[in-house]
Each structure stands twice: as C-alpha cells, then as structure tokens.
Amino acid sequence: MESLIGLVNRIQMACTSLGDYGATNNSFYSLWDQLPSVAVVGGQSSGKSSVLESIVGRDFLPRGSGIVTRRPLVLQLHKTDEGQKEYAEFGHLPRTPFTDFSLVRKEIQDETDRITGKTRQISPVPIHLSIYSPNVVNLTLIDLPGLTKVAVEEQPESVVRDIEDMVRSYVEKPDCIILAISPANQDIATSDAIKLSREVDSTGERTFGVLTKLDLMDKGTNALDVLEGRAYRLQQPWVGIVNRSQADINKNVDMIYARRKEREYFASSPDYGHLASKMGSEYLAKLLSKHLESVIRAKIPGIMSVINKSIDELESEMDHLGRPISDDAGAQLYTILELCRAFDKIFKEHLDGGRPGGDRIYGVFDNQLPAALRKLPFDRYLPIQNVRKIVSEADGYQPHLIAPEQGYRRLIEGALNYFRGPAEASVDAVHFVLKELVRKSVGECQELKRFPSLQSAIAAASYEALEKYREEGRKTVLRLVDMEANYLTVEFFRKLPQEVEKGGNPAATPAVDRYAEGHFRRIGLNVSSYINMVTDTLRNSIPKAVVYCQVKEAKQSLLNYFYTQIGKKEGKDLAELLDEDPTLMGKREQCAKSLQLYKKARDEIESVSLVR
Ligand code: GDP
Ligand code: MG
C-alpha cells in the first residue's frame, strides 16, 4: 500500500526533473497529468498552512499576512520506520537533508524568491519538498497560494486573477483531489474554496470538504449541517478540524500536543462526539491516503501506456541520434571503419548508378572530349604556306625527291602537340566530378553526421587520393599522345595514292609552281587525314586511360591509404576522430537521461503493480 504512494512520489519527482510541470510541458507526454495529486485550496487565512502542518506533524511552512505562498509547493510525505530521525529534502537541493524545520521554512522563502524575484509575483513552477518521518502517512500534497479578494501592498491588480487562474490550473485536472478548506466561523456560502471546487468538480466526487476553526464558532452554534453534508453536498465525507490558534502558535505549542488536544476536543464535544472517529487531522490524512491509493490503482494501466509510448519515442530518437560510442580503442577503430565503409558504399553507388552523378563522367567522354577535339585549330596549322615552310625547313639544302619523310614527321609531331590540352582537360574534368561525388557522399552519409572530425578526415583523405589519381591520369594520357608522335602508322602512308601530274592549263602558270602548289596541298591534306585518324584513336583511348587511372582507382581504393594511417593510430587519436558535435552530444545525453528516468518509473510501477 505504502509503496504505491511512495512510487507516485518518485514518478512525480522524475516528471519535474524532466522539465514536466504539466501545464507548461510540451516536449514529453505529461506524466504529471496522469498522476493524482491532492491540492490544498482555500482563502487567505482559512487555515491551509495549519492543516498541512498538522498532517505532517511539523511546523515548517512560511506564514505571515498577505500572500506568503507564491509558488505551488509539492509536499511529499514519506513514512519512515519508527525511531528514524525526521528530515526534509528539496527537489532542487538533492542529498541535502534538513533537520531544522525553521531552515526548511527559510529555504521555501528563498527558493520562491529565486524564481519570482523580490517582487511579490507568483510563479506556477512548483517547489518540491519531501518530508521523511515516522509520524506521517505517505501522501503527496500541493500547497497553493491562498485565494484573495483584493491586492495588497505593492501587488499588481492582476494578482487576484493570477492566483485564481493558477489554482484553477491545478484543480481543474480530473486527477486532482481537492482539499477545500473553509473556516467554520464563516458562512459556508461565502467560501472561496467551495466556490472554486464547485466550478471544476461539479459532482463533488473528488472534493474533500475540510472545516477548520470549529473551536471559534459562536457559542450556541455548531457546524453539523456542514459536517453531515446537509449544507453542501459532496460525495466524500466532510472532515472537521481544530488547529492551533494564533495564541498556541505564539506559545510554541507543539504539534503532538495539539493533536492530542484536537482528539480530546472531538471526544468531549457535545455536538460532535458521535462523529469523533471521523474528525480531526489524523483521520483526514488516513482518508486521503486511502482514496489516493484507489485512484492510483485505477490509473496504472493508463500511466503505463503513457510511459511506454514515451519510451518508444525516446528509443527511436536515440536511434536517430546514434548510440553512444565505447571508450575502448578496438571498438572505436571498428566504429571508424564501419563509418568509412558506409561512406564508401554511398560513393560507389554514385559511380555505379543508384545515386546520381556517375553519369557525368560519361558526359565528359561523350561530349566534352569530342567537342574539344573538334575545336582543335588544325586548319590554322595546315595552310599551304605553313606546310611549305615546315617541309622546306625539314629538307634542308637537299629538297626531297618523292615524299618529304622528315617534313611529314615534323608536321605530324607539331599537330600532335595540340592533343595535350583536351587530354589534360578530360583528366581534370573527371577529377572534379569525382571530388564532387566525394563531397556529396560525405553529406549523404547519415551515420557520419554526428562526427564532424571524422567527416572532414574522410573527405581530406579522399581528396588526397583523388589528387594522386589525377596526376597518374595526366601522365598516362600525355604518354598516349607522345606514343602517337614516336611511331607513325606506316600502313597509312603506304595506302596513299601515288602523285600523278594531271594535265592542267600549261599556258596559265609555270609548270613548276603549279606542281609545287598541288604537291604541298596534298601533303597538307595527307597530314590532316592522318591527324583525323589519330583523333579517332585518342577519342577512344583517353577515356580508357582516365577510367583506368582515376575512376577504377577511386572505386577500388579511395580510402586504402586512410585505412593504413588509421591502423597506426593510438586510442587518443581515434577518440579525437570520433569527436561529436557538442549540440548533438547534449541532445543525446538529455535523451538518455529522460529514457533512464522513464524506464526507472516503468520498472517501479511494474514491480508495484505485480505485487498486490
Ligand atoms: P492560511 O493562510 O490558509 O495558510 O491559514 P493559517 O494556517 O496560517 O491560519 C491563519 C490563522 O488562523 C493562524 O493564526 C492560525 O493559528 C489560525 N487558525 C487556523 N486554524 C485554526 C483553528 O482551527 N482554530 C483556531 N483557533 N485558530 C486557527
Ligand atoms: Mg498560509
């Protein structure tokens, strides 16, 4: 029985540390909303503090005229074994037991001011206070600021409404048990507590009417109409109370003595004697405890489903954020390699298809290279004057007899130089496509997002590797061009038709000149068609070289060098590579903490609901 209410206390604590204040919470399912609580409601000076204190059996609540309670006080009573020392502990000061209850009162005041400032503002953020004592029953009570009718001192006009709204925000929850406190020496019809509780609990099923100050009633009158439920009907029984008077308080009358006096008051009262076993602070505490328990039992399935739902959500959030990394160097190395593989897989998908981008390499071979080759300015290189000049220079003092062997070579070698540009441009173009694909793949690798250091290390290693492949590619394509220059295709020249002087108009120009002009034009045309043949060859062989040196290498061994470097690293360097984005780390920590709290709450509820 007691463990059940103790459990509720723990869950409520967990809720508060999750930042869950019910009304203001929006990031988690509000457990708070699911849990029953007991709120003490009443007008100023109706005796709220006195009732709370007598249930607890200690003097510790701040008192004074005006609005003293400016934040809700969530008061959790934990019954401890007989003979145990009594102490209090605040939610905001864990592991700091208070044994001096006058210091508890001071801390409530200070903590109130910490949130509200020295102004007399009120705040809905509750103060959590646990009291461990052999003299209490397990109970969770919420002390709310007293309802007032007018603002006093420097309080803003809105304070009357503000307090009422805050109190209402607690008591309107269907799970809130209302302890409606009214003084017996005032007409029940004017009770603030009853007015508000009727508003939020019209059937009166969760309202406990508490009548204080029975001893202060006019001689000759009694409160039987109220206590027996005739004046104002509630489903729960009314409980009459006699607290200490102001004079008792001034004389430091102790609580135990006051309780005994209260018992005696009812036992000896001619009006209330027949109700004696159902009156007084102690009876009120027992009644509440019993009611609370039955309410909680009925709530357990609902609470469990809220907790399970939250746990599911937090678990999937954790999956999204990634699980924490182990400190072990072996595990870290494993994680790094896994992440590298994940990146590499995406990169390969870009090259092989499945993800876009690899087709741009084919675009280089299919469009860019042929277009560049077509644009080469051979027409400017092979006009007849230039052919004549180069051939003559190659001949030297002895003009060639039939075919200018050296002239051809010079002309062709000169023309081949033009191919270097497009060859290198293809290498560079593919290099930039590969680099872009690396950049894309790094960005698309979800698993890598948590590790900015590793992300940039992988990118840097990939770029470095691509740079090496580019150099290799460049050397290879230039070698292809050089190879064309060093050995000409003999077959081509053997197949050329022999020069035959065709009969032109002998009178027009001297025969020698006409012969020479036709001769050089033919040489030019032959060179040009030889170059065309070379163009065809290179258009096919440059892509092969580029793929061999760059694309294939990138696909097969982009991170090979990185792997050997990683293999040599010490634990500390590995941990550095797995440095996480601090905001992400914070998020995960928060998430893990919440998850732990919810799981703890679940375990506790399970253990309690199983053992009946
Ligand atoms: P709160 O403002 O609702 O918290 O009311 P308090 O508990 O501070 O009580 C206001 C004043 O009424 C104090 O001086 C109490 O001593 C006195 N008081 C409260 N209950 C009783 C009671 O049952 N009998 C007598 N004689 N005085 C009471
Ligand atoms: Mg008070």
XYZ file of C-alpha atoms and ligand atoms in Angstrom:
641
model
C 0.000 0.000 0.000
C 2.589 2.489 1.103
C 4.950 1.533 -1.669
C 2.263 2.519 -4.152
C 2.067 6.082 -2.953
C 5.826 6.184 -2.495
C 6.028 5.210 -6.117
C 3.818 8.107 -7.146
C 6.092 10.431 -5.254
C 9.087 9.128 -7.173
C 7.344 9.447 -10.528
C 6.344 12.988 -9.746
C 9.943 13.776 -8.901
C 11.015 12.210 -12.196
C 8.479 14.336 -14.044
C 9.816 17.503 -12.554
C 13.396 16.673 -13.401
C 12.236 16.042 -16.974
C 11.031 19.606 -17.018
C 7.476 18.351 -16.869
C 5.272 20.746 -14.985
C 2.087 19.517 -16.551
C 0.595 22.693 -17.925
C 3.815 24.128 -19.407
C 5.149 20.857 -20.725
C 5.079 20.162 -24.418
C 8.082 18.043 -25.321
C 7.124 14.879 -23.470
C 3.888 13.198 -22.652
C 2.873 14.705 -19.416
C 3.083 12.050 -16.770
C 2.098 14.681 -14.321
C -1.299 14.897 -15.934
C -1.806 11.204 -15.352
C -0.991 11.208 -11.678
C -3.410 12.039 -8.927
C -2.408 14.762 -6.542
C -4.008 16.477 -3.591
C -4.224 20.227 -3.799
C -4.973 22.327 -0.760
C -7.280 25.144 -1.745
C -8.764 27.909 0.322
C -8.964 31.579 1.048
C -6.274 33.548 2.768
C -6.047 32.608 6.485
C -8.631 29.851 6.146
C -6.170 27.557 7.908
C -4.418 25.897 4.941
C -0.954 26.065 6.407
C -2.251 24.816 9.697
C -3.955 21.794 8.106
C -0.882 20.919 6.093
C 1.345 21.227 9.094
C -0.854 19.109 11.275
C -0.998 16.378 8.632
C 2.784 16.488 8.506
C 3.127 16.934 12.241
C 5.762 19.658 11.964
C 5.938 23.448 11.840
C 7.765 24.394 8.712
C 5.599 26.398 6.335
C 6.228 30.092 5.858
C 3.453 32.163 7.329
C 2.544 35.792 7.604
C -0.081 38.183 6.493
C -0.540 38.767 2.786
C 0.382 36.282 0.066
C 3.151 34.166 1.531
C 2.864 31.173 -0.701
C 3.696 32.480 -4.158
C 4.741 29.206 -5.796
C 2.983 25.868 -5.587
C 4.638 23.657 -3.006
C 4.595 19.962 -3.842
C 4.875 18.319 -0.497
C 5.634 14.625 -0.427
C 5.298 12.795 2.823
C 7.229 9.579 3.221
C 6.577 7.421 6.231
C 9.788 6.033 7.691
C 10.319 3.360 10.322
C 9.663 4.128 13.974
C 12.630 5.720 15.687
C 14.102 7.116 12.449
C 15.183 10.701 12.513
C 12.882 13.126 10.785
C 14.244 15.207 7.905
C 13.211 17.190 4.841
C 14.771 17.346 1.404
C 14.149 19.725 -1.517
C 13.946 18.633 -5.129
C 16.266 21.477 -6.105
C 18.796 20.506 -3.382
C 19.256 16.758 -3.720
C 21.154 14.903 -0.976
C 20.878 17.889 1.360
C 18.804 16.778 4.318
C 17.260 19.479 6.504
C 16.682 18.505 10.109
C 15.990 22.014 11.360
C 12.479 22.767 10.136
C 12.839 26.502 10.619
C 15.544 26.309 7.923
C 13.071 24.499 5.690
C 10.730 27.447 6.058
C 13.575 29.810 5.151
C 14.575 27.736 2.117
C 10.963 27.771 0.844
C 11.032 31.560 1.064
C 14.455 31.837 -0.607
C 13.589 29.394 -3.368
C 10.354 31.274 -4.013
C 12.304 34.499 -4.378
C 14.849 32.820 -6.639
C 12.150 32.332 -9.269
C 9.843 35.223 -8.624
C 12.418 37.810 -7.608
C 11.836 40.037 -4.617
C 8.706 41.366 -6.235
C 5.562 39.754 -4.937
C 4.979 37.978 -8.247
C 3.615 34.484 -8.280
C 5.018 31.634 -10.366
C 3.471 28.332 -11.466
C 6.817 26.476 -11.160
C 6.465 24.229 -8.126
C 8.897 23.751 -5.275
C 9.401 20.093 -4.412
C 9.758 19.204 -0.792
C 9.926 15.704 0.643
C 9.460 15.017 4.311
C 10.688 11.729 5.775
C 9.179 10.972 9.124
C 7.789 8.101 11.202
C 4.904 10.425 12.128
C 3.298 10.848 8.677
C 1.394 8.715 6.219
C 2.538 8.564 2.623
C 0.862 11.408 0.877
C 1.532 14.000 -1.812
C 0.058 17.402 -1.189
C 0.205 20.563 -3.197
C 0.015 23.815 -1.301
C -1.247 26.583 -3.489
C -1.224 30.323 -2.912
C -4.315 31.372 -0.931
C -7.198 32.871 -2.837
C -7.589 36.574 -2.130
C -10.251 39.120 -2.789
C -8.096 42.250 -3.105
C -4.477 43.042 -3.996
C -2.459 44.455 -1.144
C 0.859 46.320 -0.729
C 2.760 46.688 -3.999
C 0.980 43.777 -5.718
C -0.412 44.402 -9.179
C -4.194 44.444 -9.541
C -3.948 41.257 -11.613
C -2.723 39.239 -8.629
C -6.231 38.198 -7.557
C -6.953 36.784 -11.010
C -3.444 35.331 -11.399
C -3.752 33.318 -8.218
C -7.204 32.094 -9.073
C -6.046 31.059 -12.561
C -3.041 29.207 -11.206
C -5.032 27.416 -8.554
C -7.612 26.515 -11.162
C -4.920 25.132 -13.492
C -4.110 22.570 -10.785
C -7.555 21.718 -9.520
C -9.292 21.544 -12.893
C -7.294 18.426 -13.806
C -9.635 15.489 -13.429
C -6.987 13.650 -11.407
C -6.607 16.335 -8.799
C -8.119 15.591 -5.433
C -9.244 18.861 -3.911
C -8.819 19.586 -0.241
C -11.218 22.506 0.013
C -10.585 24.364 3.216
C -13.234 26.609 4.702
C -13.264 28.214 8.152
C -16.255 27.177 10.290
C -16.676 30.684 11.631
C -17.668 31.954 8.182
C -20.790 31.205 6.252
C -20.078 28.219 4.005
C -21.928 30.060 1.264
C -19.045 32.596 1.120
C -16.257 30.001 0.997
C -13.692 30.648 -1.764
C -12.628 27.012 -1.618
C -16.132 25.697 -2.218
C -16.772 28.266 -4.926
C -13.729 27.194 -6.926
C -14.107 23.454 -6.321
C -17.745 23.545 -7.402
C -16.635 25.228 -10.583
C -14.131 22.487 -11.512
C -15.766 19.459 -9.811
C -19.498 19.983 -10.024
C -20.376 16.460 -8.865
C -18.087 16.791 -5.829
C -16.592 13.352 -6.320
C -13.007 14.476 -5.880
C -13.516 17.272 -3.407
C -12.896 16.756 0.307
C -14.527 19.453 2.376
C -12.412 20.459 5.367
C -13.900 22.678 8.000
C -11.355 24.461 10.219
C -11.738 26.707 13.248
C -14.622 24.682 14.711
C -13.470 25.992 18.122
C -14.004 29.579 17.014
C -17.661 29.292 16.250
C -20.095 31.467 18.152
C -21.321 29.879 21.362
C -24.582 28.067 20.774
C -23.921 27.361 17.098
C -22.437 24.264 15.510
C -21.353 23.038 12.083
C -23.337 19.815 11.965
C -25.259 20.991 8.897
C -21.991 21.224 7.029
C -20.207 18.211 8.550
C -23.168 15.919 7.947
C -23.383 17.049 4.367
C -26.687 18.844 4.517
C -25.472 22.391 3.854
C -23.317 21.490 0.898
C -23.341 18.010 -0.543
C -20.079 16.349 -1.528
C -19.557 12.709 -2.408
C -16.685 12.491 0.057
C -17.320 12.975 3.773
C -16.657 16.380 5.352
C -13.916 16.461 7.987
C -13.877 18.933 10.850
C -10.532 20.157 12.192
C -9.283 22.090 15.185
C -5.899 23.627 14.550
C -3.759 25.613 16.915
C -4.893 29.139 17.482
C -2.578 32.085 16.947
C -2.096 32.156 20.701
C -1.000 28.486 20.659
C 1.463 29.249 17.891
C 2.858 32.201 19.776
C 3.321 29.966 22.815
C 5.089 27.396 20.643
C 2.551 24.708 21.458
C 3.932 21.591 19.863
C 2.197 19.590 17.243
C 1.899 16.305 19.118
C 0.264 18.114 21.996
C -2.015 19.956 19.575
C -3.153 16.675 18.030
C -3.959 15.239 21.402
C -5.959 18.364 22.227
C -7.794 18.038 18.937
C -8.688 14.389 19.675
C -9.888 15.397 23.107
C -11.902 18.263 21.651
C -13.927 15.935 19.451
C -14.217 13.140 22.012
C -15.600 15.516 24.629
C -17.694 17.687 22.315
C -21.423 17.507 22.974
C -22.067 18.486 19.326
C -19.528 16.294 17.544
C -18.953 13.391 19.972
C -20.876 10.962 17.786
C -18.603 11.871 14.842
C -15.345 11.778 16.848
C -13.813 8.791 14.994
C -14.309 10.583 11.672
C -12.938 14.002 12.630
C -9.530 15.568 13.057
C -6.256 15.980 11.153
C -5.113 12.384 11.594
C -8.333 10.973 10.235
C -8.161 13.384 7.305
C -4.670 12.147 6.469
C -5.768 8.494 6.528
C -8.858 9.203 4.463
C -6.827 10.957 1.819
C -4.216 8.271 1.680
C -6.809 5.572 1.136
C -8.628 7.490 -1.538
C -5.429 8.375 -3.342
C -4.427 4.776 -3.456
C -7.619 3.533 -5.050
C -7.383 6.280 -7.627
C -3.810 5.339 -8.467
C -4.600 1.657 -8.801
C -7.221 2.505 -11.393
C -4.701 4.720 -13.174
C -1.834 2.277 -13.514
C -2.684 0.922 -16.991
C -3.045 4.447 -18.362
C 0.192 5.610 -16.779
C 1.982 2.552 -18.136
C 0.818 3.214 -21.646
C 1.936 6.837 -21.480
C 5.326 5.752 -20.168
C 5.701 3.046 -22.791
C 4.781 5.447 -25.543
C 7.349 7.945 -24.299
C 9.976 5.221 -24.052
C 9.271 4.129 -27.633
C 9.628 7.683 -28.838
C 12.815 8.239 -26.891
C 14.258 4.959 -28.155
C 13.645 5.917 -31.751
C 15.051 9.368 -31.062
C 18.153 7.638 -29.677
C 18.413 5.514 -32.811
C 18.207 8.661 -34.846
C 20.854 10.413 -32.768
C 23.082 7.329 -32.756
C 24.064 5.243 -29.805
C 26.907 6.328 -27.557
C 30.453 5.268 -28.538
C 32.505 2.980 -26.317
C 35.810 4.142 -24.762
C 37.567 1.022 -25.932
C 40.145 1.649 -28.713
C 39.209 -1.555 -30.515
C 35.539 -0.625 -30.543
C 36.404 2.865 -31.714
C 38.526 1.544 -34.580
C 35.684 -0.751 -35.518
C 33.226 2.156 -35.483
C 35.507 4.297 -37.644
C 35.924 1.525 -40.194
C 32.173 0.938 -40.223
C 31.589 4.609 -40.889
C 34.229 4.626 -43.654
C 32.516 1.669 -45.252
C 29.149 3.401 -45.036
C 30.641 6.410 -46.822
C 32.417 4.254 -49.393
C 29.206 2.398 -50.157
C 27.395 5.632 -50.944
C 30.326 6.837 -53.061
C 30.272 3.611 -55.072
C 26.532 3.918 -55.575
C 27.149 7.331 -57.087
C 29.685 5.861 -59.512
C 27.851 2.669 -60.391
C 24.391 4.152 -60.541
C 21.635 4.000 -57.959
C 22.597 7.504 -56.946
C 23.074 10.308 -59.475
C 26.394 11.817 -60.585
C 28.387 8.953 -62.126
C 26.794 9.673 -65.495
C 28.613 12.987 -65.583
C 31.857 11.081 -66.128
C 30.401 9.552 -69.264
C 29.317 13.063 -70.212
C 32.968 14.108 -70.209
C 33.865 11.313 -72.622
C 30.807 11.613 -74.790
C 30.510 15.397 -75.128
C 33.314 17.374 -73.643
C 36.251 15.440 -75.101
C 34.886 15.046 -78.676
C 33.862 18.715 -78.710
C 37.322 19.788 -77.592
C 38.927 17.591 -80.229
C 36.702 19.030 -82.938
C 37.703 22.527 -81.969
C 41.438 21.938 -82.354
C 42.731 24.583 -84.848
C 44.350 22.314 -87.432
C 43.042 24.482 -90.250
C 45.246 27.259 -88.974
C 48.169 24.892 -88.646
C 47.939 23.296 -92.099
C 47.538 26.091 -94.679
C 49.730 25.605 -97.642
C 52.320 28.257 -96.700
C 52.924 26.661 -93.360
C 53.203 23.185 -94.893
C 55.664 24.504 -97.410
C 57.706 26.248 -94.735
C 57.916 23.251 -92.409
C 58.642 20.779 -95.187
C 61.327 23.028 -96.690
C 62.966 23.546 -93.340
C 62.974 19.793 -92.757
C 64.508 19.145 -96.167
C 67.457 21.449 -95.602
C 69.735 22.060 -98.594
C 68.533 18.980 -100.466
C 64.828 19.146 -101.339
C 63.073 15.815 -101.042
C 62.816 13.708 -104.105
C 59.481 11.915 -103.892
C 57.876 12.187 -100.466
C 59.087 14.519 -97.706
C 59.635 11.907 -94.967
C 61.081 14.407 -92.477
C 58.509 17.042 -93.405
C 55.668 14.678 -92.669
C 57.182 13.812 -89.310
C 57.633 17.453 -88.321
C 54.127 18.365 -89.431
C 52.571 15.470 -87.579
C 54.615 15.962 -84.423
C 53.656 19.619 -84.397
C 49.977 18.785 -84.825
C 50.035 16.162 -82.102
C 51.022 18.785 -79.544
C 47.508 20.156 -79.863
C 46.082 16.999 -78.289
C 47.698 17.652 -74.909
C 45.107 20.261 -73.971
C 41.950 18.162 -74.435
C 43.701 15.135 -72.890
C 44.545 17.022 -69.684
C 41.153 18.697 -69.645
C 39.451 15.296 -69.601
C 41.579 14.221 -66.648
C 40.698 17.403 -64.765
C 37.006 17.236 -65.601
C 36.706 13.683 -64.297
C 38.748 14.649 -61.248
C 36.257 17.362 -60.379
C 33.310 15.056 -60.903
C 34.887 12.541 -58.507
C 35.627 15.241 -55.976
C 32.042 16.431 -56.119
C 30.826 12.890 -55.613
C 33.024 12.560 -52.517
C 31.597 15.793 -51.157
C 28.055 14.599 -51.848
C 28.629 11.182 -50.340
C 30.064 12.657 -47.154
C 26.972 14.821 -46.845
C 24.593 11.983 -47.576
C 26.137 9.596 -45.070
C 23.708 9.927 -42.127
C 25.883 7.915 -39.752
C 28.754 10.353 -40.274
C 26.744 13.425 -39.341
C 27.452 13.021 -35.639
C 31.223 13.045 -36.180
C 32.357 16.273 -37.841
C 36.055 15.453 -37.266
C 35.844 12.059 -38.932
C 33.704 13.581 -41.664
C 36.398 16.057 -42.626
C 39.179 13.472 -42.180
C 37.450 11.140 -44.652
C 36.866 13.993 -47.093
C 40.506 15.120 -46.831
C 41.852 11.588 -47.302
C 39.596 11.096 -50.326
C 40.657 14.369 -51.926
C 44.288 13.472 -51.372
C 43.790 10.095 -53.045
C 41.910 11.708 -55.966
C 44.787 14.157 -56.411
C 47.204 11.253 -56.793
C 44.927 9.581 -59.314
C 44.689 12.821 -61.252
C 48.491 13.002 -61.513
C 48.604 9.385 -62.661
C 45.845 10.072 -65.181
C 47.613 13.131 -66.506
C 50.881 11.240 -67.044
C 49.085 8.414 -68.785
C 47.075 10.478 -71.269
C 50.114 12.578 -72.174
C 52.005 9.364 -72.736
C 49.280 8.275 -75.153
C 49.825 11.478 -77.124
C 53.601 11.042 -77.067
C 53.269 7.485 -78.277
C 51.423 8.725 -81.357
C 54.303 11.083 -82.080
C 57.009 8.490 -81.728
C 55.780 5.880 -84.115
C 53.647 6.749 -87.075
C 51.345 4.291 -88.734
C 53.257 3.160 -91.822
C 50.251 1.475 -93.326
C 48.503 4.814 -93.667
C 51.233 6.248 -95.910
C 51.624 3.107 -97.945
C 47.985 3.261 -98.895
C 48.226 6.857 -100.133
C 47.779 7.162 -103.944
C 50.976 7.975 -105.853
C 51.312 11.552 -107.058
C 50.427 11.815 -110.754
C 50.730 15.126 -112.556
C 47.391 15.838 -114.085
C 47.272 17.901 -117.268
C 46.161 21.415 -116.367
C 46.332 24.535 -118.448
C 50.054 24.799 -119.389
C 49.743 28.388 -120.566
C 48.366 29.873 -117.341
C 51.184 29.401 -114.801
C 54.699 27.919 -114.924
C 54.560 24.137 -114.591
C 56.959 24.004 -111.636
C 54.839 26.302 -109.495
C 51.631 24.512 -110.217
C 53.324 21.271 -109.475
C 54.717 22.631 -106.183
C 51.418 24.087 -105.019
C 49.462 20.902 -105.684
C 52.222 18.914 -104.069
C 52.128 20.873 -100.796
C 48.352 20.977 -100.710
C 48.355 17.215 -100.988
C 50.908 16.936 -98.216
C 48.673 19.146 -96.084
C 45.639 17.007 -96.844
C 47.511 13.832 -96.068
C 48.696 15.176 -92.738
C 45.202 16.347 -91.984
C 43.680 12.971 -92.669
C 46.411 11.289 -90.632
C 45.558 13.621 -87.742
C 41.909 12.698 -88.139
C 42.842 9.099 -87.715
C 44.833 9.933 -84.571
C 41.880 11.942 -83.271
C 39.683 8.868 -83.580
C 42.243 6.781 -81.748
C 42.668 9.256 -78.896
C 38.962 9.878 -78.553
C 38.739 6.204 -77.666
C 41.934 5.722 -75.713
C 41.849 8.818 -73.457
C 38.613 7.673 -71.719
C 40.149 4.243 -71.187
C 43.212 5.797 -69.558
C 41.119 8.133 -67.389
C 38.857 5.345 -66.177
C 41.809 3.081 -65.538
C 43.827 5.640 -63.580
C 41.119 7.624 -61.834
C 37.641 6.098 -61.778
C 38.647 2.490 -61.212
C 41.166 3.502 -58.539
C 38.642 5.701 -56.746
C 36.187 2.851 -56.737
C 38.636 0.265 -55.514
C 40.986 2.046 -53.193
C 39.815 5.552 -52.341
C 40.362 5.091 -48.584
C 43.164 2.498 -48.647
C 45.820 4.925 -47.543
C 43.492 6.317 -44.866
C 42.943 2.791 -43.545
C 46.665 2.164 -43.097
C 47.026 5.503 -41.309
C 44.077 4.745 -39.002
C 45.534 1.346 -38.205
C 48.608 3.050 -36.759
C 46.673 5.465 -34.542
C 46.601 5.342 -30.737
C 43.421 5.286 -28.665
C 43.514 9.027 -28.030
C 43.731 9.898 -31.733
C 40.906 7.529 -32.518
C 38.748 9.147 -29.852
C 39.541 12.531 -31.393
C 38.308 11.350 -34.777
C 35.075 10.345 -33.077
C 34.642 13.763 -31.521
C 30.998 14.587 -31.744
C 29.107 17.703 -32.478
C 28.571 19.142 -28.973
C 24.917 20.070 -29.538
C 24.212 16.535 -30.687
C 26.060 15.125 -27.704
C 23.971 17.314 -25.419
C 20.793 16.161 -27.100
C 21.712 12.524 -26.730
C 22.657 12.986 -23.096
C 19.326 14.656 -22.434
C 17.522 11.921 -24.299
C 19.400 9.178 -22.467
C 18.631 10.805 -19.150
C 14.930 11.049 -19.914
C 14.925 7.497 -21.146
C 16.563 6.344 -17.945
C 14.011 8.209 -15.842
C 11.079 6.801 -17.766
C 12.496 3.300 -17.614
C 13.069 3.616 -13.922
C 9.499 4.806 -13.496
C 8.278 1.878 -15.586
C 10.303 -0.650 -13.599
C 8.979 0.742 -10.362
C 5.373 0.682 -11.491
C 5.785 -2.831 -12.810
C 7.245 -4.073 -9.560
C 4.474 -2.440 -7.547
C 1.568 -3.477 -9.735
C 2.758 -7.075 -9.871
C 2.964 -7.470 -6.097
C -0.540 -6.809 -4.912
P -3.645 30.007 5.713
O -3.457 31.409 5.313
O -4.836 29.433 5.000
O -2.450 29.209 5.476
O -4.029 29.991 7.267
P -3.104 29.686 8.551
O -2.976 28.231 8.723
O -1.903 30.488 8.505
O -4.053 30.198 9.691
C -4.396 31.538 9.839
C -4.613 31.854 11.270
O -5.739 31.108 11.737
C -3.485 31.472 12.201
O -3.321 32.406 13.175
C -3.934 30.169 12.832
O -3.404 29.981 14.147
C -5.409 30.322 12.891
N -6.151 29.091 12.824
C -6.175 28.217 11.811
N -6.964 27.166 12.077
C -7.478 27.351 13.306
C -8.357 26.594 14.123
O -8.823 25.501 13.762
N -8.641 27.109 15.358
C -8.107 28.313 15.777
N -8.423 28.725 16.984
N -7.301 29.051 15.025
C -6.969 28.577 13.796
Mg -0.730 30.312 4.946
